[in-house]
């Protein structure tokens, strides 16, 4: 059956990098059916809502969604979208590519971040004017589901195993449950794993990123550590991400709408193209996913490159070069 892909360019450079990436997807799989939908600041101005009902339905019914970025309304768009796909894990690769100016060229990391609980459940309260509290939620169910995903991720990619990031020496109950559950699932499945205290891990990742590969994290730790790793590889224009749910998934670059360069035709489309490679693999187009990733990598290495990477090429020239690699 034809896979239906919802395409949401959003605002700013989303409208440049998403169409560029759709050309790449069309080139590797002419059978895909693309349905475009609106979300973000512009549609809110027009209709009063940043995420119209038809966009929600389209995403719910699609096999996968490619999203660009939304401006001021980002939180009103991306949080509900992640809910619609039931995303329980956020996959954030951070890899340094030859030809780019990475702080740590040896970095090749993937963060698997728990995406539904921890300190981001919104259980916050203001007890008095000068005292606020937050309730942290960790369940065996969510930790187990993340661990199962991590084991499959590592097995499918022939990775060496994974590192569990936590702070169970202080948060004994919550991170204790997280660590013990992930540890138990990995033991049962025979997947090699070690663990690291998240604060010490932050230091080690800066000094010796090459010693790590896949890192499995609670929600907040995953948010912070993956952003730290983004700094190691440099260039927001290169970082993809995936929000995976039980039967649906959403793929998006990590960057925003880049208002400073929007409309100039110079946005780097590589992060969105790497996100599309993840989308292809999610839909079991493994060969096509690999082909897109290596086409983008070879263009990064040999050029043409966009100005954020020191080049002078536009989005279209980079896209044409990627298409050239694929043909
Ligand atoms: P940003 O990621 O849009 O831009 C930060 C800097 O990186 C800018 O100088 C920009 O030109 C550059 N940059 C980012 N992506 C690039 C690319 N593909 N090619 C070349 N240069 C690139 O982050 P900022 O400026 O903090 O946010 C701008 C807007 O984007 C805000 O309205 C924010 O709410 C929204 N945003 C949306 C997100 C989403 O929809 N998921 C995520 C982050 C921000
Ligand atoms: Mg973040």
mmCIF file of C-alpha atoms and ligand atoms in Angstrom:
data_model
loop_
_atom_site.group_PDB
_atom_site.id
_atom_site.type_symbol
_atom_site.label_atom_id
_atom_site.label_comp_id
_atom_site.label_asym_id
_atom_site.label_seq_id
_atom_site.Cartn_x
_atom_site.Cartn_y
_atom_site.Cartn_z
ATOM 1 C CA UNK A 1 0.000 0.000 0.000
ATOM 2 C CA UNK A 2 1.140 3.543 -0.748
ATOM 3 C CA UNK A 3 2.509 5.309 2.301
ATOM 4 C CA UNK A 4 0.808 8.593 3.081
ATOM 5 C CA UNK A 5 3.145 11.291 4.317
ATOM 6 C CA UNK A 6 1.828 14.456 5.917
ATOM 7 C CA UNK A 7 4.018 17.437 5.095
ATOM 8 C CA UNK A 8 3.863 20.519 7.317
ATOM 9 C CA UNK A 9 6.293 23.249 6.217
ATOM 10 C CA UNK A 10 5.141 25.686 8.961
ATOM 11 C CA UNK A 11 6.778 29.138 9.055
ATOM 12 C CA UNK A 12 10.051 30.800 8.044
ATOM 13 C CA UNK A 13 12.700 28.510 6.577
ATOM 14 C CA UNK A 14 10.356 25.539 7.171
ATOM 15 C CA UNK A 15 8.813 26.634 3.871
ATOM 16 C CA UNK A 16 12.187 26.314 2.167
ATOM 17 C CA UNK A 17 13.739 23.200 3.716
ATOM 18 C CA UNK A 18 10.585 21.057 3.717
ATOM 19 C CA UNK A 19 9.788 21.447 -0.016
ATOM 20 C CA UNK A 20 13.497 20.830 -0.766
ATOM 21 C CA UNK A 21 13.351 17.633 1.273
ATOM 22 C CA UNK A 22 10.103 16.540 -0.345
ATOM 23 C CA UNK A 23 11.930 16.625 -3.701
ATOM 24 C CA UNK A 24 14.467 14.200 -2.235
ATOM 25 C CA UNK A 25 11.763 11.867 -0.906
ATOM 26 C CA UNK A 26 9.997 11.942 -4.280
ATOM 27 C CA UNK A 27 13.244 11.011 -5.973
ATOM 28 C CA UNK A 28 13.844 7.900 -3.867
ATOM 29 C CA UNK A 29 10.209 6.731 -3.738
ATOM 30 C CA UNK A 30 7.900 8.053 -6.464
ATOM 31 C CA UNK A 31 4.993 6.088 -4.963
ATOM 32 C CA UNK A 32 4.700 8.126 -1.758
ATOM 33 C CA UNK A 33 1.531 10.152 -1.452
ATOM 34 C CA UNK A 34 2.186 13.571 0.078
ATOM 35 C CA UNK A 35 -0.511 15.638 1.720
ATOM 36 C CA UNK A 36 0.389 19.162 2.759
ATOM 37 C CA UNK A 37 -1.072 20.816 5.834
ATOM 38 C CA UNK A 38 -0.730 24.161 7.593
ATOM 39 C CA UNK A 39 0.504 24.915 11.098
ATOM 40 C CA UNK A 40 2.174 27.833 12.847
ATOM 41 C CA UNK A 41 2.092 31.613 13.006
ATOM 42 C CA UNK A 42 0.815 32.285 9.485
ATOM 43 C CA UNK A 43 -2.208 30.003 9.699
ATOM 44 C CA UNK A 44 -2.966 31.352 13.183
ATOM 45 C CA UNK A 45 -3.090 34.868 11.776
ATOM 46 C CA UNK A 46 -5.478 33.689 9.074
ATOM 47 C CA UNK A 47 -7.737 31.387 11.044
ATOM 48 C CA UNK A 48 -7.101 32.045 14.733
ATOM 49 C CA UNK A 49 -5.579 28.636 15.389
ATOM 50 C CA UNK A 50 -1.955 27.518 15.011
ATOM 51 C CA UNK A 51 -2.937 23.881 14.531
ATOM 52 C CA UNK A 52 -6.166 23.577 12.527
ATOM 53 C CA UNK A 53 -8.390 20.519 13.000
ATOM 54 C CA UNK A 54 -7.690 19.282 9.455
ATOM 55 C CA UNK A 55 -3.951 19.309 10.162
ATOM 56 C CA UNK A 56 -4.491 17.245 13.322
ATOM 57 C CA UNK A 57 -6.612 14.729 11.418
ATOM 58 C CA UNK A 58 -4.135 14.505 8.595
ATOM 59 C CA UNK A 59 -1.253 13.778 10.967
ATOM 60 C CA UNK A 60 -3.320 11.207 12.873
ATOM 61 C CA UNK A 61 -4.204 9.407 9.617
ATOM 62 C CA UNK A 62 -0.804 9.639 7.919
ATOM 63 C CA UNK A 63 1.840 6.905 8.088
ATOM 64 C CA UNK A 64 4.427 9.523 9.045
ATOM 65 C CA UNK A 65 4.766 13.301 9.187
ATOM 66 C CA UNK A 66 7.564 15.620 8.081
ATOM 67 C CA UNK A 67 7.432 18.941 9.934
ATOM 68 C CA UNK A 68 9.550 22.053 9.334
ATOM 69 C CA UNK A 69 9.243 24.598 12.143
ATOM 70 C CA UNK A 70 6.758 27.039 13.623
ATOM 71 C CA UNK A 71 7.591 30.525 14.895
ATOM 72 C CA UNK A 72 6.114 32.085 18.036
ATOM 73 C CA UNK A 73 3.459 29.365 18.115
ATOM 74 C CA UNK A 74 6.037 26.524 18.190
ATOM 75 C CA UNK A 75 4.850 25.170 21.545
ATOM 76 C CA UNK A 76 1.181 25.299 20.441
ATOM 77 C CA UNK A 77 2.078 23.258 17.379
ATOM 78 C CA UNK A 78 4.778 20.809 18.314
ATOM 79 C CA UNK A 79 3.493 19.648 21.715
ATOM 80 C CA UNK A 80 0.026 18.677 20.410
ATOM 81 C CA UNK A 81 1.608 17.125 17.291
ATOM 82 C CA UNK A 82 3.825 14.911 19.470
ATOM 83 C CA UNK A 83 0.720 13.943 21.437
ATOM 84 C CA UNK A 84 -1.206 13.072 18.296
ATOM 85 C CA UNK A 85 1.478 10.612 17.199
ATOM 86 C CA UNK A 86 1.676 9.305 20.790
ATOM 87 C CA UNK A 87 5.402 9.928 20.790
ATOM 88 C CA UNK A 88 7.037 8.101 23.689
ATOM 89 C CA UNK A 89 10.618 8.473 22.503
ATOM 90 C CA UNK A 90 12.491 11.378 20.979
ATOM 91 C CA UNK A 91 15.411 10.175 18.871
ATOM 92 C CA UNK A 92 18.154 12.787 18.563
ATOM 93 C CA UNK A 93 21.298 11.847 16.634
ATOM 94 C CA UNK A 94 24.279 14.216 16.969
ATOM 95 C CA UNK A 95 26.965 13.348 14.485
ATOM 96 C CA UNK A 96 29.911 15.409 13.302
ATOM 97 C CA UNK A 97 30.342 15.305 9.518
ATOM 98 C CA UNK A 98 33.546 15.745 7.560
ATOM 99 C CA UNK A 99 33.570 19.116 5.851
ATOM 100 C CA UNK A 100 31.738 20.837 8.695
ATOM 101 C CA UNK A 101 33.402 22.791 11.439
ATOM 102 C CA UNK A 102 32.532 20.569 14.403
ATOM 103 C CA UNK A 103 33.972 21.324 17.827
ATOM 104 C CA UNK A 104 34.448 17.566 18.350
ATOM 105 C CA UNK A 105 34.809 15.873 14.933
ATOM 106 C CA UNK A 106 34.835 12.419 16.551
ATOM 107 C CA UNK A 107 31.248 12.797 17.860
ATOM 108 C CA UNK A 108 28.722 10.176 16.760
ATOM 109 C CA UNK A 109 25.966 10.009 19.362
ATOM 110 C CA UNK A 110 22.274 9.152 19.460
ATOM 111 C CA UNK A 111 20.073 10.184 22.373
ATOM 112 C CA UNK A 112 16.918 8.181 23.051
ATOM 113 C CA UNK A 113 14.926 10.485 25.285
ATOM 114 C CA UNK A 114 11.840 9.454 27.234
ATOM 115 C CA UNK A 115 9.179 11.785 25.921
ATOM 116 C CA UNK A 116 6.085 11.527 28.126
ATOM 117 C CA UNK A 117 6.961 11.942 31.790
ATOM 118 C CA UNK A 118 9.728 12.933 34.219
ATOM 119 C CA UNK A 119 9.586 16.602 35.154
ATOM 120 C CA UNK A 120 7.689 17.613 31.995
ATOM 121 C CA UNK A 121 4.260 16.349 33.058
ATOM 122 C CA UNK A 122 3.159 19.815 34.192
ATOM 123 C CA UNK A 123 2.560 18.851 37.842
ATOM 124 C CA UNK A 124 3.856 22.155 39.163
ATOM 125 C CA UNK A 125 2.366 24.298 41.847
ATOM 126 C CA UNK A 126 2.966 27.535 43.631
ATOM 127 C CA UNK A 127 2.483 26.797 47.331
ATOM 128 C CA UNK A 128 3.042 30.348 48.462
ATOM 129 C CA UNK A 129 4.434 33.503 46.859
ATOM 130 C CA UNK A 130 7.964 32.338 47.489
ATOM 131 C CA UNK A 131 7.706 28.535 47.290
ATOM 132 C CA UNK A 132 7.052 26.461 44.165
ATOM 133 C CA UNK A 133 7.063 22.671 43.807
ATOM 134 C CA UNK A 134 7.197 20.148 41.010
ATOM 135 C CA UNK A 135 6.141 16.512 41.059
ATOM 136 C CA UNK A 136 8.270 14.179 38.972
ATOM 137 C CA UNK A 137 6.574 11.129 37.513
ATOM 138 C CA UNK A 138 8.431 7.991 36.462
ATOM 139 C CA UNK A 139 6.553 4.798 35.631
ATOM 140 C CA UNK A 140 7.783 1.301 35.015
ATOM 141 C CA UNK A 141 5.542 1.213 31.942
ATOM 142 C CA UNK A 142 7.195 4.185 30.208
ATOM 143 C CA UNK A 143 10.705 3.135 31.249
ATOM 144 C CA UNK A 144 10.109 -0.388 29.947
ATOM 145 C CA UNK A 145 8.707 0.857 26.649
ATOM 146 C CA UNK A 146 11.726 3.111 26.155
ATOM 147 C CA UNK A 147 14.076 0.259 27.063
ATOM 148 C CA UNK A 148 12.416 -2.101 24.554
ATOM 149 C CA UNK A 149 12.782 0.577 21.884
ATOM 150 C CA UNK A 150 16.438 1.120 22.824
ATOM 151 C CA UNK A 151 17.188 -2.615 22.604
ATOM 152 C CA UNK A 152 15.596 -2.862 19.158
ATOM 153 C CA UNK A 153 17.370 0.297 18.027
ATOM 154 C CA UNK A 154 20.756 -1.100 19.043
ATOM 155 C CA UNK A 155 20.099 -4.573 17.581
ATOM 156 C CA UNK A 156 18.833 -3.271 14.226
ATOM 157 C CA UNK A 157 21.854 -1.035 13.795
ATOM 158 C CA UNK A 158 24.502 -3.395 15.136
ATOM 159 C CA UNK A 159 25.473 -0.843 17.765
ATOM 160 C CA UNK A 160 27.664 -1.991 20.663
ATOM 161 C CA UNK A 161 24.966 -1.350 23.263
ATOM 162 C CA UNK A 162 23.842 1.702 25.177
ATOM 163 C CA UNK A 163 24.550 3.902 28.170
ATOM 164 C CA UNK A 164 21.790 4.653 30.691
ATOM 165 C CA UNK A 165 21.994 8.273 31.882
ATOM 166 C CA UNK A 166 20.472 8.938 35.302
ATOM 167 C CA UNK A 167 20.984 10.501 38.704
ATOM 168 C CA UNK A 168 19.779 7.612 40.848
ATOM 169 C CA UNK A 169 22.304 8.376 43.570
ATOM 170 C CA UNK A 170 20.183 11.425 44.469
ATOM 171 C CA UNK A 171 16.746 10.768 42.934
ATOM 172 C CA UNK A 172 16.666 7.257 44.312
ATOM 173 C CA UNK A 173 13.014 6.478 43.709
ATOM 174 C CA UNK A 174 12.362 8.113 40.346
ATOM 175 C CA UNK A 175 15.678 7.667 38.574
ATOM 176 C CA UNK A 176 16.173 4.464 40.576
ATOM 177 C CA UNK A 177 13.044 3.007 38.988
ATOM 178 C CA UNK A 178 14.109 4.305 35.580
ATOM 179 C CA UNK A 179 17.633 2.882 35.821
ATOM 180 C CA UNK A 180 16.564 -0.476 37.280
ATOM 181 C CA UNK A 181 13.826 -0.963 34.690
ATOM 182 C CA UNK A 182 15.997 -0.147 31.678
ATOM 183 C CA UNK A 183 18.777 -2.282 33.137
ATOM 184 C CA UNK A 184 16.433 -5.258 33.653
ATOM 185 C CA UNK A 185 14.979 -5.109 30.124
ATOM 186 C CA UNK A 186 18.472 -4.910 28.602
ATOM 187 C CA UNK A 187 19.627 -7.861 30.738
ATOM 188 C CA UNK A 188 16.682 -9.994 29.616
ATOM 189 C CA UNK A 189 17.296 -9.107 25.954
ATOM 190 C CA UNK A 190 21.029 -9.594 26.245
ATOM 191 C CA UNK A 191 21.855 -6.069 25.062
ATOM 192 C CA UNK A 192 25.174 -4.760 26.446
ATOM 193 C CA UNK A 193 24.736 -1.610 28.506
ATOM 194 C CA UNK A 194 26.436 0.522 31.073
ATOM 195 C CA UNK A 195 25.294 3.506 33.071
ATOM 196 C CA UNK A 196 26.515 6.997 33.890
ATOM 197 C CA UNK A 197 25.491 9.772 36.243
ATOM 198 C CA UNK A 198 24.095 12.445 33.975
ATOM 199 C CA UNK A 199 26.183 15.324 35.336
ATOM 200 C CA UNK A 200 29.460 13.434 35.042
ATOM 201 C CA UNK A 201 28.314 12.229 31.630
ATOM 202 C CA UNK A 202 27.963 15.846 30.468
ATOM 203 C CA UNK A 203 31.647 16.380 31.230
ATOM 204 C CA UNK A 204 32.733 13.094 29.618
ATOM 205 C CA UNK A 205 30.725 13.838 26.478
ATOM 206 C CA UNK A 206 32.580 17.138 26.100
ATOM 207 C CA UNK A 207 36.003 15.594 26.669
ATOM 208 C CA UNK A 208 35.623 12.135 25.074
ATOM 209 C CA UNK A 209 32.486 11.937 22.929
ATOM 210 C CA UNK A 210 34.060 9.069 20.962
ATOM 211 C CA UNK A 211 33.661 6.808 24.011
ATOM 212 C CA UNK A 212 29.861 6.923 23.748
ATOM 213 C CA UNK A 213 27.244 5.865 21.199
ATOM 214 C CA UNK A 214 23.591 5.398 22.111
ATOM 215 C CA UNK A 215 22.495 7.150 25.327
ATOM 216 C CA UNK A 216 19.127 6.316 26.926
ATOM 217 C CA UNK A 217 17.794 9.195 29.041
ATOM 218 C CA UNK A 218 14.930 10.365 31.209
ATOM 219 C CA UNK A 219 13.081 13.334 29.723
ATOM 220 C CA UNK A 220 14.940 16.338 31.182
ATOM 221 C CA UNK A 221 18.397 14.727 31.006
ATOM 222 C CA UNK A 222 17.748 13.843 27.357
ATOM 223 C CA UNK A 223 16.717 17.393 26.567
ATOM 224 C CA UNK A 224 19.851 18.887 28.108
ATOM 225 C CA UNK A 225 22.403 16.265 27.012
ATOM 226 C CA UNK A 226 21.194 16.221 23.405
ATOM 227 C CA UNK A 227 21.457 20.017 23.219
ATOM 228 C CA UNK A 228 24.951 19.749 24.674
ATOM 229 C CA UNK A 229 25.845 17.247 21.960
ATOM 230 C CA UNK A 230 24.411 19.634 19.365
ATOM 231 C CA UNK A 231 27.092 22.065 20.476
ATOM 232 C CA UNK A 232 29.784 19.418 19.986
ATOM 233 C CA UNK A 233 28.879 18.893 16.331
ATOM 234 C CA UNK A 234 28.043 22.539 15.629
ATOM 235 C CA UNK A 235 25.557 23.821 13.143
ATOM 236 C CA UNK A 236 21.839 23.755 13.926
ATOM 237 C CA UNK A 237 21.331 23.176 10.218
ATOM 238 C CA UNK A 238 22.542 19.581 10.561
ATOM 239 C CA UNK A 239 20.544 18.091 13.428
ATOM 240 C CA UNK A 240 17.548 15.851 12.743
ATOM 241 C CA UNK A 241 15.074 14.359 15.193
ATOM 242 C CA UNK A 242 12.269 11.831 15.331
ATOM 243 C CA UNK A 243 9.266 11.539 17.635
ATOM 244 C CA UNK A 244 8.203 7.912 17.588
ATOM 245 C CA UNK A 245 4.836 6.602 18.776
ATOM 246 C CA UNK A 246 3.363 3.100 18.768
ATOM 247 C CA UNK A 247 1.808 3.479 15.304
ATOM 248 C CA UNK A 248 2.821 6.885 14.038
ATOM 249 C CA UNK A 249 5.820 9.172 13.991
ATOM 250 C CA UNK A 250 6.835 12.756 13.326
ATOM 251 C CA UNK A 251 10.188 13.849 11.902
ATOM 252 C CA UNK A 252 11.595 17.354 12.201
ATOM 253 C CA UNK A 253 14.857 19.274 12.153
ATOM 254 C CA UNK A 254 15.971 20.499 15.594
ATOM 255 C CA UNK A 255 16.226 24.111 14.406
ATOM 256 C CA UNK A 256 13.476 26.719 14.315
ATOM 257 C CA UNK A 257 12.221 29.142 11.653
ATOM 258 C CA UNK A 258 15.484 31.139 11.419
ATOM 259 C CA UNK A 259 13.754 34.525 10.890
ATOM 260 C CA UNK A 260 17.147 36.166 10.262
ATOM 261 C CA UNK A 261 17.590 34.288 6.960
ATOM 262 C CA UNK A 262 14.021 33.247 6.070
ATOM 263 C CA UNK A 263 12.995 34.056 2.511
ATOM 264 C CA UNK A 264 16.557 34.436 1.263
ATOM 265 C CA UNK A 265 16.841 30.938 -0.169
ATOM 266 C CA UNK A 266 19.995 30.137 1.801
ATOM 267 C CA UNK A 267 18.618 27.861 4.550
ATOM 268 C CA UNK A 268 20.555 24.656 5.065
ATOM 269 C CA UNK A 269 18.195 21.781 4.157
ATOM 270 C CA UNK A 270 20.479 19.026 5.535
ATOM 271 C CA UNK A 271 18.846 18.677 8.984
ATOM 272 C CA UNK A 272 15.465 18.155 7.341
ATOM 273 C CA UNK A 273 16.961 15.730 4.803
ATOM 274 C CA UNK A 274 18.552 13.716 7.627
ATOM 275 C CA UNK A 275 15.122 13.743 9.321
ATOM 276 C CA UNK A 276 13.679 12.369 6.068
ATOM 277 C CA UNK A 277 16.290 9.590 6.113
ATOM 278 C CA UNK A 278 14.991 8.654 9.581
ATOM 279 C CA UNK A 279 11.430 8.766 8.233
ATOM 280 C CA UNK A 280 12.379 6.393 5.421
ATOM 281 C CA UNK A 281 13.935 3.925 7.850
ATOM 282 C CA UNK A 282 10.869 4.172 10.100
ATOM 283 C CA UNK A 283 8.690 3.182 7.125
ATOM 284 C CA UNK A 284 11.083 0.260 6.416
ATOM 285 C CA UNK A 285 12.682 1.888 3.378
ATOM 286 C CA UNK A 286 16.095 1.050 4.803
ATOM 287 C CA UNK A 287 18.023 1.210 1.534
ATOM 288 C CA UNK A 288 16.436 4.519 0.555
ATOM 289 C CA UNK A 289 17.117 5.965 4.019
ATOM 290 C CA UNK A 290 20.757 4.985 3.784
ATOM 291 C CA UNK A 291 21.006 6.392 0.256
ATOM 292 C CA UNK A 292 19.615 9.777 1.337
ATOM 293 C CA UNK A 293 21.913 9.935 4.362
ATOM 294 C CA UNK A 294 25.029 9.165 2.364
ATOM 295 C CA UNK A 295 24.030 11.533 -0.462
ATOM 296 C CA UNK A 296 23.682 14.390 2.051
ATOM 297 C CA UNK A 297 26.929 13.398 3.767
ATOM 298 C CA UNK A 298 28.867 13.459 0.527
ATOM 299 C CA UNK A 299 27.459 16.884 -0.383
ATOM 300 C CA UNK A 300 28.475 18.132 3.081
ATOM 301 C CA UNK A 301 31.965 16.846 2.493
ATOM 302 C CA UNK A 302 32.478 18.054 -1.079
ATOM 303 C CA UNK A 303 30.049 20.980 -1.278
ATOM 304 C CA UNK A 304 28.159 22.940 -2.360
ATOM 305 C CA UNK A 305 27.450 24.269 1.142
ATOM 306 C CA UNK A 306 25.111 26.906 2.526
ATOM 307 C CA UNK A 307 26.473 30.064 4.263
ATOM 308 C CA UNK A 308 25.960 28.667 7.812
ATOM 309 C CA UNK A 309 28.676 26.113 6.912
ATOM 310 C CA UNK A 310 30.938 28.706 5.326
ATOM 311 C CA UNK A 311 29.729 28.167 1.763
ATOM 312 C CA UNK A 312 27.874 30.475 -0.598
ATOM 313 C CA UNK A 313 25.331 28.103 -2.131
ATOM 314 C CA UNK A 314 21.568 28.383 -1.765
ATOM 315 C CA UNK A 315 19.068 25.763 -0.644
ATOM 316 C CA UNK A 316 18.249 24.836 -4.249
ATOM 317 C CA UNK A 317 21.877 24.263 -5.251
ATOM 318 C CA UNK A 318 22.448 21.987 -2.250
ATOM 319 C CA UNK A 319 19.229 20.130 -3.012
ATOM 320 C CA UNK A 320 20.211 19.688 -6.664
ATOM 321 C CA UNK A 321 23.574 18.319 -5.549
ATOM 322 C CA UNK A 322 21.896 15.809 -3.213
ATOM 323 C CA UNK A 323 19.540 14.758 -6.036
ATOM 324 C CA UNK A 324 22.580 14.418 -8.286
ATOM 325 C CA UNK A 325 24.195 12.026 -5.798
ATOM 326 C CA UNK A 326 21.015 9.961 -5.714
ATOM 327 C CA UNK A 327 20.610 9.542 -9.465
HETATM 328 P P1 LIG B 1 16.523 28.998 15.067
HETATM 329 O O1 LIG B 1 16.907 27.564 15.076
HETATM 330 O O2 LIG B 1 15.383 29.359 14.204
HETATM 331 O O3 LIG B 1 17.788 29.891 14.638
HETATM 332 C C1 LIG B 1 18.986 30.011 15.409
HETATM 333 C C2 LIG B 1 20.149 30.431 14.504
HETATM 334 O O4 LIG B 1 20.534 29.310 13.697
HETATM 335 C C3 LIG B 1 19.786 31.549 13.534
HETATM 336 O O5 LIG B 1 20.875 32.391 13.358
HETATM 337 C C4 LIG B 1 19.474 30.804 12.243
HETATM 338 O O6 LIG B 1 19.715 31.573 11.092
HETATM 339 C C5 LIG B 1 20.404 29.603 12.331
HETATM 340 N N1 LIG B 1 19.813 28.427 11.651
HETATM 341 C C6 LIG B 1 18.875 27.588 12.157
HETATM 342 N N2 LIG B 1 18.548 26.665 11.260
HETATM 343 C C7 LIG B 1 19.272 26.913 10.162
HETATM 344 C C8 LIG B 1 19.364 26.291 8.887
HETATM 345 N N3 LIG B 1 18.620 25.223 8.554
HETATM 346 N N4 LIG B 1 20.215 26.831 7.983
HETATM 347 C C9 LIG B 1 20.967 27.896 8.291
HETATM 348 N N5 LIG B 1 20.924 28.508 9.470
HETATM 349 C C10 LIG B 1 20.087 28.032 10.411
HETATM 350 O O7 LIG B 1 16.225 29.386 16.602
HETATM 351 P P2 LIG B 1 15.666 30.764 17.206
HETATM 352 O O8 LIG B 1 16.244 31.915 16.475
HETATM 353 O O9 LIG B 1 15.874 30.620 18.644
HETATM 354 O O10 LIG B 1 14.086 30.728 16.948
HETATM 355 C C11 LIG B 1 13.456 31.351 15.850
HETATM 356 C C12 LIG B 1 11.984 30.953 15.843
HETATM 357 O O11 LIG B 1 11.853 29.546 15.650
HETATM 358 C C13 LIG B 1 11.267 31.302 17.148
HETATM 359 O O12 LIG B 1 10.006 31.864 16.814
HETATM 360 C C14 LIG B 1 11.084 29.966 17.846
HETATM 361 O O13 LIG B 1 9.896 29.901 18.597
HETATM 362 C C15 LIG B 1 10.989 29.000 16.652
HETATM 363 N N6 LIG B 1 11.449 27.638 16.952
HETATM 364 C C16 LIG B 1 10.667 26.615 16.525
HETATM 365 C C17 LIG B 1 11.019 25.304 16.715
HETATM 366 C C18 LIG B 1 10.124 24.239 16.200
HETATM 367 O O14 LIG B 1 9.168 24.533 15.521
HETATM 368 N N7 LIG B 1 10.396 22.979 16.461
HETATM 369 C C19 LIG B 1 12.288 24.928 17.387
HETATM 370 C C20 LIG B 1 13.095 26.094 17.773
HETATM 371 C C21 LIG B 1 12.667 27.380 17.555
HETATM 372 MG MG1 LIG B 2 15.489 21.379 24.069
#
